[in-house]
Structure formats: structure tokens, C-alpha cells
Coordinates of N, CA and C in Angstrom, one line a residue:
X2 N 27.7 9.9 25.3 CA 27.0 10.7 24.3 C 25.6 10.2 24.1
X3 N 24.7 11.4 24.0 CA 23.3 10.7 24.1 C 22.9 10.1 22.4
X4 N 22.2 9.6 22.3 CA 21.4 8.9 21.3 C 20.0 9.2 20.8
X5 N 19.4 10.1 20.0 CA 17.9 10.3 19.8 C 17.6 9.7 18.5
X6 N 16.5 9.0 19.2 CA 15.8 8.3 17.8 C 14.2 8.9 17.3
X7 N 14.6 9.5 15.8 CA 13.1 10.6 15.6 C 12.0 9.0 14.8
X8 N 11.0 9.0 15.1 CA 10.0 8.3 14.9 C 8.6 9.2 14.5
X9 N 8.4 9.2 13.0 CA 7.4 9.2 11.9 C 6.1 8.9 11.6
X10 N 5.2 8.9 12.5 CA 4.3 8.1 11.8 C 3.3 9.0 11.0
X11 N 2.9 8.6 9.7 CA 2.3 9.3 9.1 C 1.0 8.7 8.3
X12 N -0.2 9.0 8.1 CA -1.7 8.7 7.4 C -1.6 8.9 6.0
X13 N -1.3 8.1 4.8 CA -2.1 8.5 3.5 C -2.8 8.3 2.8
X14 N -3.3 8.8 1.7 CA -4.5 8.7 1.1 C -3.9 8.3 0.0
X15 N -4.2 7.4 -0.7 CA -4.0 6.8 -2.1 C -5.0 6.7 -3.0
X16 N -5.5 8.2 -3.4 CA -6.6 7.9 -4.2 C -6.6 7.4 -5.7
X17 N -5.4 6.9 -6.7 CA -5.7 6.2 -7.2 C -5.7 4.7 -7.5
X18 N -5.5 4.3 -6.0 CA -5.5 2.6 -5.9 C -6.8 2.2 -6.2
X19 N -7.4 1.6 -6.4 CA -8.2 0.4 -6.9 C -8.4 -0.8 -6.0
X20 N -7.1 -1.5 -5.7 CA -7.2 -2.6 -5.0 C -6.2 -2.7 -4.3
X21 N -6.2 -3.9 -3.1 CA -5.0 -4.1 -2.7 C -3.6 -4.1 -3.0
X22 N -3.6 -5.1 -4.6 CA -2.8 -5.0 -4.9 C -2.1 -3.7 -5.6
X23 N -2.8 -2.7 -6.3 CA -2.3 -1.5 -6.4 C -1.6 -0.7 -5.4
X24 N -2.4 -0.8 -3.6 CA -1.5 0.2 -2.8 C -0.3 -0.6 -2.3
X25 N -0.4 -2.0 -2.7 CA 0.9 -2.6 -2.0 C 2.2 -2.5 -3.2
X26 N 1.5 -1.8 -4.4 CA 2.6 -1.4 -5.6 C 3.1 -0.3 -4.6
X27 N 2.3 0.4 -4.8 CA 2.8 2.1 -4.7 C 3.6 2.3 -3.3
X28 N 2.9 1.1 -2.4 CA 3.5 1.4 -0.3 C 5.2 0.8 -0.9
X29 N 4.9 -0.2 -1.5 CA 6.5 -1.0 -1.6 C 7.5 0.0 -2.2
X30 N 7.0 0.7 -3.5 CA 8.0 1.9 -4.0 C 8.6 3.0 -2.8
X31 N 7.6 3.3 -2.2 CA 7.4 4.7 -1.5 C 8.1 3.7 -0.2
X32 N 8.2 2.9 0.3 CA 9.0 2.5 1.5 C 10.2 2.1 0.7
X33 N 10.7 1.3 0.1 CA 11.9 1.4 -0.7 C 12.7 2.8 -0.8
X34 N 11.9 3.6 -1.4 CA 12.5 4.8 -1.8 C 13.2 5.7 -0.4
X35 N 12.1 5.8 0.3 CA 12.4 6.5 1.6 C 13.5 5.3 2.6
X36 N 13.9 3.8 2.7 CA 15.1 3.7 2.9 C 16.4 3.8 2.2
X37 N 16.0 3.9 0.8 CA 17.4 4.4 -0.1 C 17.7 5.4 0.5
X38 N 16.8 6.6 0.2 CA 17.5 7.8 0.0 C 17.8 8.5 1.7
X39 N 17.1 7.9 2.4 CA 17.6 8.7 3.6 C 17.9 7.4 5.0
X40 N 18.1 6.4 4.4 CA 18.3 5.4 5.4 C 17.9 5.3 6.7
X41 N 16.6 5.0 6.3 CA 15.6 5.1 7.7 C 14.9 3.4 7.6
X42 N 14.7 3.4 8.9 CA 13.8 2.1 9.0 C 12.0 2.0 8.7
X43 N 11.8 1.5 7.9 CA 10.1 2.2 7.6 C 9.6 0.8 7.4
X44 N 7.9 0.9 8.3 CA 7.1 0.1 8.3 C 5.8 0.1 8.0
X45 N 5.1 -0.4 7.0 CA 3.5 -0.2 7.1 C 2.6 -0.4 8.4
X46 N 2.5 0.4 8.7 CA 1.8 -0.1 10.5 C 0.1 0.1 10.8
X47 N -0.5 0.2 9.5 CA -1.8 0.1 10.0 C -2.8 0.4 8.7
X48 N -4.1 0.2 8.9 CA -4.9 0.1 7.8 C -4.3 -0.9 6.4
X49 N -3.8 -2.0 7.2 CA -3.4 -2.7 6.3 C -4.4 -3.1 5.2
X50 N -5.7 -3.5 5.6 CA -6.8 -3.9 4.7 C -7.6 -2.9 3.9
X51 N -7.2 -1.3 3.7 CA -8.1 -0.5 3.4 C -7.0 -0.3 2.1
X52 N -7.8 -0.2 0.7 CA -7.3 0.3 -0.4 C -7.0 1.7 -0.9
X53 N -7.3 2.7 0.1 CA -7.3 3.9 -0.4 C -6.6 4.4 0.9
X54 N -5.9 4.0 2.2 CA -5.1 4.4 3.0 C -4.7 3.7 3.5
X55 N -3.4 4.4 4.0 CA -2.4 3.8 4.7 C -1.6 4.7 5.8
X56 N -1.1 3.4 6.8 CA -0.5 4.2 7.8 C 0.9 4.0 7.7
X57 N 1.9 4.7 7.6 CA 3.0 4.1 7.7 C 4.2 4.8 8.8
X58 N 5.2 4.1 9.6 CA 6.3 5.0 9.9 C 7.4 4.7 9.8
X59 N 8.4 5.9 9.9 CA 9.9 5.2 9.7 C 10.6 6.3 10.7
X60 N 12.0 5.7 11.2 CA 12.0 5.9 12.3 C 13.9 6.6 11.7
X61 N 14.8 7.2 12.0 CA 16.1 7.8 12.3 C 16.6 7.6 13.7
X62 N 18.1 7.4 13.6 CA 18.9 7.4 15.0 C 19.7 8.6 14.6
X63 N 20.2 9.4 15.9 CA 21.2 10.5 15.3 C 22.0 10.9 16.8
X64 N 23.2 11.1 16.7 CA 23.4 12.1 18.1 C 23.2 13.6 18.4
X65 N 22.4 13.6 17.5 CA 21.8 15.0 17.3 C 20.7 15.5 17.2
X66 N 19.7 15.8 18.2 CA 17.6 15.7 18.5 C 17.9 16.8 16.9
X67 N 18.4 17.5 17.0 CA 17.9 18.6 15.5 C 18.5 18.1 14.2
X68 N 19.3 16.7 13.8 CA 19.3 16.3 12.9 C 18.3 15.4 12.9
X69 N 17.8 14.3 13.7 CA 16.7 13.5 13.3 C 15.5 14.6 12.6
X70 N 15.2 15.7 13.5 CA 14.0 17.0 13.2 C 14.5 16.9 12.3
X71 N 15.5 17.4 11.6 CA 15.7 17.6 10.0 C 15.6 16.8 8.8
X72 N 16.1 15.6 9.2 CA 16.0 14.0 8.5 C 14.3 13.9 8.3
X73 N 13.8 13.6 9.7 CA 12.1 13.7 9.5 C 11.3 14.8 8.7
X74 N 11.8 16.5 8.9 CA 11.1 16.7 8.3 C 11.2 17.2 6.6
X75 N 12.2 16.7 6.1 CA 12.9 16.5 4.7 C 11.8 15.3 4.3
X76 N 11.8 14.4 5.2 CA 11.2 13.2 4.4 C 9.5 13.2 4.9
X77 N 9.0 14.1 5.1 CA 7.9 15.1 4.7 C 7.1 16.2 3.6
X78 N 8.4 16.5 3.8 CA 8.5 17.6 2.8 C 8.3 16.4 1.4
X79 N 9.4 15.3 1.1 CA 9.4 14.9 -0.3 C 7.8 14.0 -0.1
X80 N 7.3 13.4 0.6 CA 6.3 13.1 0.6 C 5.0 13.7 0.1
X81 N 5.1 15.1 0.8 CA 4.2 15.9 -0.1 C 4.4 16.3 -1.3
X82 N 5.7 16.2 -1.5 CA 5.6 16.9 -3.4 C 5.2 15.7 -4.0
X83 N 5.0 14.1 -4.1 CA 4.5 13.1 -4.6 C 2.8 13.5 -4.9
X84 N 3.0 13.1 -6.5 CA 1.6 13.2 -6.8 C 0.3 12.5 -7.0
X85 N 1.1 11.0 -6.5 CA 0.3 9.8 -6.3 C -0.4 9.4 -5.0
X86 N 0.0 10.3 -3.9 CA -0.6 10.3 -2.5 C -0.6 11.2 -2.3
X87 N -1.3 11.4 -1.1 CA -1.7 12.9 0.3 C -1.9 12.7 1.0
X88 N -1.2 13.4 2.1 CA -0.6 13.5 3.6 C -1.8 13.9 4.1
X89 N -2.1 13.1 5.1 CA -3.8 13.2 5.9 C -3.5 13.5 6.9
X90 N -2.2 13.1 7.6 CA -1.9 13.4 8.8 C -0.4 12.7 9.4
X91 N 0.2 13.8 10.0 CA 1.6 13.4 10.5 C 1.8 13.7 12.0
X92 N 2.6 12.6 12.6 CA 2.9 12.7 14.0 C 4.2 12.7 14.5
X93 N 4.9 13.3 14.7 CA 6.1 13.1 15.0 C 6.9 13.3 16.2
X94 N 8.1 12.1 16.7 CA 8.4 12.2 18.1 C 9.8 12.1 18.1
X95 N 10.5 12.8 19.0 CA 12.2 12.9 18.9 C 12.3 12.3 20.6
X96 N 12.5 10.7 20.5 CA 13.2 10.2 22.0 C 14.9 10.1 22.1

């Protein structure tokens, strides 16, 4: 039985951080939240040092290429209704 793993990576803008320590409030919520609720693996993967963005991805396993698509793009979708960030840019891959 095959195995597809969908992988996430997505750009945001946190415009009301301030400082480090504010986007590492708001990344720790928003990565928390997104492994509760949809049990995915998620990592901050870039622009670690910039206070007003971030890169992050999280990644699904499924035996089904159109449930990972659906898992990923649900957890898109809730991403954008958040009113504390905005989606600059999303990449997404189903191996």
C-alpha cells in the first residue's frame, strides 16, 4: 500500500510583533495549535532572526495523495482566517 507524505511550507507576516520575543509567542501558539488539531509535524524553518516574518512547515502522512491535499489545504484555509498573521506565500508538495 503506498504511503504519501503532503509537506507545507508556508511565508508569514506578523505585523504586530515588535520583537523576537513576541513572534516566538505567537509561532509557539500557532505551531502548537496546528499539531493539536490536525496532528501534523510542524517546524519553524526559516527567517528565524526577522521579527515581522516567518517561515514555517508542517508536513501529514496518509494512504491517500487526496487526504494529505485536504489535511493541507484545511490547514490553510484556518491559517488565513487568523487575524494576527498573513499568508505571503504557500508551497505545497504531495510525495
Amino acid at each position: 500500500m503506498p504511503a504519501f507524505v503532503g509537506i507545507c511550507r508556508v511565508t508569514l507576516a506578523l505585523p504586530g510583533s515588535s520583537s523576537l520575543k513576541d513572534k516566538r509567542r505567537v509561532l509557539r501558539s500557532l505551531m502548537d495549535r496546528l499539531r493539536q488539531r490536525y496532528a501534523l509535524a510542524v517546524a519553524e524553518v526559516g527567517s528565524q532572526d526577522a521579527w515581522r516574518r516567518a517561515d514555517i512547515a508542517f508536513a501529514c502522512v496518509s494512504g491517500e495523495q487526496r487526504q494529505c491535499e485536504a489535511i493541507l489545504a484545511e490547514c490553510v484555509r484556518w491559517l488565513e482566517s487568523r487575524a494576527d498573521i498573513e499568508l505571503i506565500e504557500v508551497d505545497t508538495e504531495i510525495v
